[in-house]
Each structure stands twice: as structure tokens, then as C-alpha cells.
Amino acid sequence: MYKIYTAFERGRMFHVHPKLWRVMKLSFFICLIAFVQVSASSLAQKINLNKRNAPLWETLNDIHKQTGYSVLCDPEILSNAKPVTVKIKDGSLEETLKACFIDQPFQYVINQKTILITPAKSPVPILSESVAAIKLTGKVTDEQGDLPGVSIKFKDSNIGTISDAKGNYALSVPDGKGTLVFTCVGYLTQEIPIEGRTTINVQLKVEAKGLNQIVVIGYGTVRKKDLTGSVSSIGANEIKSQPINSFNQALQGKVSGVQITQASNAPGGGITIRVRGGNSISASNDPLYVIDGFPISVPVAANGASGSGASYANPLSTINPNDIESIEVLKDASATAIYGSRGANGVVLVTTRRGKLGQANIEFETYAGEQQVVKKLKLGNAMDHLNLKNEQLVNLGFPLRFGNPGGAYPQPVASYGEGTDWQREIFRTAPVQSYQLSITGGSDKVKYLVSGNYLNQDGIVIVNNFKRYASRVNLDATLSGHVKIGSNLTASRTVNNGVSEGLVAGPIYEALTISPASPVYAADGNYQLLNLGPGTGFASTPNPVAVQNTSTNLLTTDRMLGNVFGDFSLTEGLKAHISFGADVQNSFRNVFFTPQTLAGSGRNGYGSNGTSENINTLNENTLTYTRKINANHAFDILAGVTFQSNRLQTTYQEAENFPNYVLGANNLSAANTLDITSSRLEKWGLNSYLARINYRFKGRYLFTVSAREDGSSRFGANNKYGFFPSGAFAWRISDENFLRNNPAISDLKFRASYGITGNDGIGLYNSLPQYTIGKTVFNDIEVLTNQVSRIENPDLKWEKTAQLDIGLDAGFWNNRITVVGDYYSKKTSGLLLYVDLPATTGATSVLRNIGSVQNKGFELAITSVNIDKGANGFKWTTAGNVSYNENKVTALANGVDHYFSGLTIIEVGKPLGSFYGNVFDGVWQTTQQIAAAGPLAQAGSLPGAYRWKDVNGDGVYNESTDRQVLGNGLPKFVFGLTNNFAYKEFDFSFFLQGVQGNKIYNTFTTLIDAQYNHLKSYYENHWTQSNPSNTVGGIRQWVLPAVSNFAIADGSFIRLKNVTFGYQLPTFTKIIKKARVYFSAQNLLTFTKYSGYDPEVNGDFNSNTVYGRDNFNYPPSRIYMLGLSATF
């Protein structure tokens, strides 16, 4: 944009108009300097100057001081200014400017006490406003409202003006046949023919992808063209391009190097986010989330009863995505080292919207729709299941159980028919609705944003529901030319009526495994509790309809997140920033099972409740110094100190045997048996010192050095502080003379960085000794004892990640095509692993920093403007990205090359958490075949038994020794593709995303016994003498190995994630500035070979060593929505 030089020192910031603030966020290191109002001056005012080889900016500042005229210009163009030598006594403003601008590569316009300076174009006739004959007026706006500071020029002349704070302008021109040119950095230039009109209004469109786009980085911002690190950005327009309920949905498939997996598709369900792979075995692999400068902690939800689904809550669901201005993902060490011991897993920066200068601008958005289960599995019916059980009994030498006139269930199997479709019983068409209202506005002194949001989303599983109530107030106030203060405050409440998920728990598991012969209701009208009845031989699977309708699983979370800050201009280029903030979260979980559920029937009612209070406080203090020495040298320096602390307190109670169930878990004291009462208090603190230097030489050689020292209470006594440095270099090749005028290459930048970051997610007290209270008998008297359960480890420290990144940014044909590519290699050392201890210590093991993991890969992001026929013509743009990551364990404890964790193995040279088990090798067909195999056949094998491969080739099958790596749940490739189309008032977009190269462990396929229901294909394809299948064994009482490839499936998929069609409504009233209606559909199509509900699964989303297990997780829904957005 433009800079106003005033009587203050050059470079000092005083006041920023809100629209110019938007411009600053879209432009390259541009600031608006407010000015002190002086007495009115005129063109006739006399000026005295005596300069010899003086900088032009210094001369302009003297002119301002003598006349009161403000000077607007892009500070970067002044680097090309020639020194000024001038001697004027009692000269006019016009005479003085002409003398100063002789042979300068600029042109100027005088209008309304403002001197506008722009780069000179080809010589044009200079027309004086005094000879103009037509006066034009109008208003300039953008999508958000009034747009001040826009340059309006009469084409091929020096006649021009600037739009005022409300976007209004007035300009006199010689005739009505010319053209007005509207320009503003960060916006697309528009040329409008006058065509005899006297009023011309125009709306400028944001040039969001320009090199002058402002990118938020840790503790500051930088122009995209000056960025030395690897940072991916998502703007407000992209976030709002489709209806979303949590901001992680805006990142999925849109950002290279980031994999997001919906661990649970329940409303408010949990997520897994990995930035450039997983670094740790036992510490956290989650990125650091920073909301408006506040590094938040992922909270611990209040505890609930076992299997209540507490672990599947999404901590980001409390943040309203409609309030977000931008999301930046910091990926390499150059970008993340400023966050030190918390930067190893990447950093996600969320910046919320702020107030705008001008009258109140009201935005309203709403959408409503319905959700349907994407896919139902083809299961067997009642007759299939009963016949299978009969077949099993006959194979084992027992009589028929069903259809046997002398048995407990004499009615014919055919009389059961199809039975109960349990999927139809638990799934439903579910509504979703959202309402968002925001108000922005302000004056030169105070600007504000106030917003509110209400979301009500039913789940596709009966009873399940999620509600969010959110509000936000962001304020900015200018107290003087040197002092600004502001605040960010959001308050929210989420109410999650959740469902249990996982093996042997939850309605998904129950609906898939309960017998379809079992009815929903028994003959007495009450719920059928036991699976069909006693003596069936079926699993004790609960009735999912009864569980959902008569039990309670409610999680309520209240959150208050905010900070207050002050910005102080101390001297030329030197500014201070001080902030104080807090993140307070309180949650309450209420779980209750009545006797009508299987869990509560044997206990006469069973309930629990838990509470948690998490208080996170932060104080940050930074100094920034910015200096441009001359056209060749510019730098800025950041230094700061921060203090953060956290306090978590939880309580938990569990009881059973209730005399009545009216109040459920809300009155645990009414229970006759109080089983468990517990409480917990945890604290941690972090003191940090940070610094960063950005240096630019000739605007094309860019250097960044940053460092942070963290002192953490989590670390051992000998390692309380850790130091995390990084360095980066970038070379703007396209600014070199040999490429500067190349019409094909509009941007080319090489980047390289290296640095060290840490991971402090190691637990709070693992460095300290721990004692447990026990009991022993001494002299026939029971006494309490303190027993060592963990010894002290004063050397415990953070896990350390060293990362190299090499990148290339390119733009072609005026950036119609942009390409961003990165190669990275990072190695995490000092992994936290348990080492066995001698029994004499009293403890079994100790946590130590040993082992290492490597991630390396590449990322590619491409955008293109395929067709652009102008403002109202056809436009088609494309954005795509693909990421490849290769993960492997490079070292473990001394003398150890693998750890086996049941389902997966951690082995040197293999990816983290590879599935490890036996290899299915067909089905034994005949007794002769079994006899000939000898020890290769399991003892007791009969025709129809599962056959397993002799992996080690010793001639004997042994489950424990004949195992191998079966695949990995981590995908090799993650990708996304978006296409946007627009024509006049219509817009259309579709979004594809997917993964490739990963495996899924499908738990459902391991339940091969007749006590469970199965897929229809199992009934049709399992081995019998008349159907000698070699893919599915016969039905006896075979037991599969603990882990085998029988349950491993390909997890690759491509999904049509979103399709949106919109129409910009014509405005018939001055009250409504603009309005848009749209239709949006999500999860329309998924292309995959996976036989389960959905390939995007991670049932162990809190685990670092098990990734990609389908543990009867909540399936996704197909959503159809109608929406309306309007601005008033």
C-alpha cells in the first residue's frame, strides 16, 4: 500500500485504517504511518529547502513539516530514488515538487492535502485539475465493505485521488470519454470506462495469491516473497468455501505435508493430525496449536466410565471456524524453531478476524441440511446366522440348536426370516444446522468485531448429538500515536451427547456382531437384553438400541480463551509488544447405564461422573526493531521472553446399585455402592527466551536466524533448559537481471533451512521418583508401606528433531501457475523408551532418552488460473497438492532391534508401528493334505482349517516365530485437488482428497466364530465340503493368530469430499449489500477397495505405534446442505 511520512520519525506506526490493515496483510512489509494534524496549508504556502545529495524521503518529510500535506507512497519504490540537490526560498509546493522530482523514476499527484507518489510510466501528458470539466464521485469497496486508500487515476494523466476512510472519492476529469484506473496493492487492478457517467462505484477483488501476501509466522508476519521457511496458508475465503464445523476440516487435503485423519466421524469426534510424519514412539506427535498468539494445550476431557468414548473428543471443536481469518502451518525448522521444545511436530497458527474502520458491517450466515450414513455393510440375516451356528455345532459333534423340536429353540429356522436389521435400527437421517452472526466496524480510535455462532448437529447414530454455542469479541484501540491496545476473547460451550466406540463397546460393534435373530423388544414389551436369549451360544452382545435410548454419555465443556495486549512505539523502528492471556476449560462428563442395558443389568444401575478444570496462563513480551539502511540492506530483529503455566485438576466417582434411576449419575450418593472416588492435580511451567533476525540484501538474498531457549518443569534436574536454533537462506532468482524481464518466469525463489526443534510432550513428572502406597504384614500386623514404582531420572530431557529442508517457489506467466516444492529430511533422536532395571531398585523400568526415528519426503503444491475472462466472465482455477513421506526407526536401546506391542512391531529399519503377524496361506482341504504337511499344520487341524505360512522356513509352523511385517497404517502419499469455476453470479467447486500406500487392520474380519454375525460374503464363501473355498475357512471353533494378514486390507482411497454450487443474489435494497445462496454436499463418492464402512480410520488415535486400525469406529455421513450468507 502506501506510507504517509509525517513529523514523526520515518518508519513509526501510529494508526492503521482497518481496510488498510487488510491491505497490509496482503502486501509486502507495508505500513501506514498516521500523521499529526496541523493547521491548514495551501498550495500558495511558501517552502524553504536547502538540500545537497539528500535522500528523497528526508526531503519529503521536510515538505510535510512545512505544509502539513501528507505523503503516500510504497516505501519499497523509494529504494530507487536518486539523491536530491535543491535550493528553494519561498517556493510554492508545485515548484518544490517539480524540482525534487527532476529525473526521478516517479510521478506524483496532489489532491486533498495529500501527495501520492507512484512509479513513473511512459511519458504522458500532464493535465491540471484546473482545466477539468467533469466531476466524478463514487465509492470503492471490497467483499468486506468500504475500502480506503485506493488510488483512482484518470488514465494516461497525472490526475488522481485517494479513496477516504469510507471508500468515497471525488475526482475532476477533462471529459467523459476516458478511463478510470483503480489500483491497490493486494487487489486486482480494474479499469472502468467513464462513458459519460458522473458516479462510478467499483468493488475490488483480492489478489490473494500475490507475492505481497502477508504470511503469519511465529511472533510476527512476513511477506510471502520474503519467506525463507516452509509455511502453508489457508485464507478466510478458502475456509468459508464449504460449510465446516471444526477448522481441521479446512486443512484436510488442502495443505501439503499434513495428514488429517478423522478418528471418529461422530459430531465433535476426535482427529489425528501429523505434519511430515510421526516423530516419536512414546511422546506426543500432535502439532502445537497457537490461537491468536496463544499456544494452547490439548485438554484432558473429564473422565467417564470405561468405554464411554471419552478419548474420542475433538479438542478443536470448541473453536468457531467462522471467526478465522487465516491458518498457517509451519513445517520446517526455520519456521518452527521459534517455538523451541514444542516445535518438532509442526505448528498450526490460527489468526481470527478483527474489526474494520467504518460503519457497522453485519454478516449473517446459516446453513441447514441432512446427514445419511454413506454405506451400510451387507450382513447376514437371521436365517444365515442360525444356520451357521447349527453348522458349527454339527461340525463339533453336537445336535442342532435351532429348529430342533426337542431343543430350547424348536421353531423352524425359516420362521425367523430376515430378522432384525440392526444397522437400520441404529442409523438415521440426521439434521444439522448452523447460524453465524458477526458485526465489524469502528472509528479511528476503536475497532471491533463481535460474533456469535450456534451449531446443532445430530449424529447418524440414534441419540447422538453435538451442540456448540460460541461468541467472540476482538477489540483494537489507538490511545495515541505511540500506544495501541487490544484484546481477543472467545467463550464457548460444547455439549456432546456421545457414543461409545471400540472393540466390545458401542453401537457400531453391537449392531455388526449381535445376532439378527434377536429382536429389539422382548415379548413383554421391554428391551431384549441378552443376544436372542440364554443358551444360544452367541456372544453377550448388548442391544444397541436399548443402550443408546436408556443410557447417558454426556460431555459438557466450557471454554474461555483470550488475551489482552499492548503495542508501543518506543523510537524509530523499535516497538514493544506485551500480552497477557488465559485459556480456561471446564468439562463435566456424566455416564449412566440403567438395568435395561447389559452393562447396568447385573449391577442394578451403574454410573459415573468426572470433572476437569484446566487453567493455562501466558505472558509474552517482545521487542522488534526494523531498519532499512539503504536500497541494499534491510533487517528486522525480534527478541522476547515468555512465561506459561498450566494447572489441571480432575475428579472422578463411580457407583452402582441404585434404588431408582431418575437422576442417574447426577446423584451418585443415592447408590448403595460407591466403587471409586479419585482426584488428581497436575501442574507444569515453561519459561522461554527467543530471538530472530531477518536480513535482506538487495531484496533478493534473504537470511533468517532464529533461536529459542526453553526452561521446562517437565525436564530432569540436569536438563531443565534446552536450546533450539535454526538458520535459513532464500535466493529470489527471478529478481536477478538475467531473469527479471523473462515473460514466462514471474517468480523463482530457492530456499534452504536447517535447525533443531524439540518435543516436550514427555509427561509431567517422569523425571521424578514415584512411590505407591501398599500394605504388608509385619509381626501379624498389617501396615502401610511406600514402595518405589519409578526411580528418579535427572537426565531426562526433550526429544530432539534435526531437520533439513530444501524448497523451490516458482510462478509462471504473471503467476497464473505457481509451484511450491519441498524436500525434507528430519531425524528425531533421544526418543523416550523404557529400559529394564534390576529388581533391587524396586522399580521394573525407567524412562530414558534413547533411540531415533527418521522421516523424509517431498511436498508439491500447484495452483493455476486456467481461464480468466474478467470480472463477469468465465473463470476456472485449480489448486492441488501431493505429499510423500517415508518413515523408519533408525535406532532403539542398546542391543535391542525391535519392540513388539501386540498388534504392531517397532523395528529398526521399518516404519513406526508396522503390523506384525502371521501370513494366511489358504485353507486345508483334505485330511491327506494335512497329513502330508506334517508339522506345517497346526495340531488338531481338519479340512476347512486355516493354513499359515512357514515364514522362517524351518519346516514347522509356529505362531510366535513365523511372523513378519504385514504393512503399515501410515500412507506413503497424501493428496488433494480443488477446482473452482465462476461465471457472472454463479460459482461451482469440487474437492477431491485421498491417501495411497497404507494398510488397515479390520478387526471385524477377525471375529470368525459363529457367536457373531458376519458379512454376507462370509456366509457365501466359507469352506464346506460342498464349497471347498480356499479364501475363508470352515466353521468350527478355529482361533486365528493374534495378528495376521487375514485382517489386513488396502487403505488407499480417493474421495469426492465436497461439491458446492452458489449463486450471488441481486440486491434489491440498500440494506442488503450482498447475498449468496448455495448448495453443498460432502462425502459424495469414495473410491476404495476396503470392505468396511470407510478407509479413513484410526481407532487408536492416541497411539503412536498403532495407526490404521478399524475398531468399529463411527462411520462418515453423506451431508446435503443449503446455505445463505448475507452482508448488511
JSON list of C-alpha atoms in Angstrom, two decimals, residues 299-300 583-587 611-617 646-650:
[
{"chain": "A", "resi": 299, "resn": "PRO", "atom": "CA", "xyz": [-7.10, -30.54, 27.19]},
{"chain": "A", "resi": 300, "resn": "VAL", "atom": "CA", "xyz": [-7.83, -33.72, 29.09]},
{"chain": "A", "resi": 583, "resn": "ASP", "atom": "CA", "xyz": [-7.24, -20.42, 28.47]},
{"chain": "A", "resi": 584, "resn": "VAL", "atom": "CA", "xyz": [-9.73, -21.78, 31.00]},
{"chain": "A", "resi": 585, "resn": "GLN", "atom": "CA", "xyz": [-11.56, -25.02, 30.27]},
{"chain": "A", "resi": 586, "resn": "ASN", "atom": "CA", "xyz": [-14.02, -26.82, 32.49]},
{"chain": "A", "resi": 587, "resn": "SER", "atom": "CA", "xyz": [-15.61, -30.10, 31.50]},
{"chain": "A", "resi": 611, "resn": "THR", "atom": "CA", "xyz": [-14.87, -33.15, 36.20]},
{"chain": "A", "resi": 612, "resn": "SER", "atom": "CA", "xyz": [-11.78, -31.41, 34.95]},
{"chain": "A", "resi": 613, "resn": "GLU", "atom": "CA", "xyz": [-10.58, -27.84, 35.25]},
{"chain": "A", "resi": 614, "resn": "ASN", "atom": "CA", "xyz": [-7.66, -26.74, 33.09]},
{"chain": "A", "resi": 615, "resn": "ILE", "atom": "CA", "xyz": [-6.19, -23.24, 33.52]},
{"chain": "A", "resi": 616, "resn": "ASN", "atom": "CA", "xyz": [-3.43, -22.17, 31.15]},
{"chain": "A", "resi": 617, "resn": "THR", "atom": "CA", "xyz": [-1.89, -18.70, 31.59]},
{"chain": "A", "resi": 646, "resn": "ASN", "atom": "CA", "xyz": [-0.78, -24.82, 33.34]},
{"chain": "A", "resi": 647, "resn": "ARG", "atom": "CA", "xyz": [-2.88, -26.30, 36.13]},
{"chain": "A", "resi": 648, "resn": "LEU", "atom": "CA", "xyz": [-5.15, -29.33, 35.65]},
{"chain": "A", "resi": 649, "resn": "GLN", "atom": "CA", "xyz": [-7.40, -30.71, 38.36]},
{"chain": "A", "resi": 650, "resn": "THR", "atom": "CA", "xyz": [-9.74, -33.68, 37.87]}
]
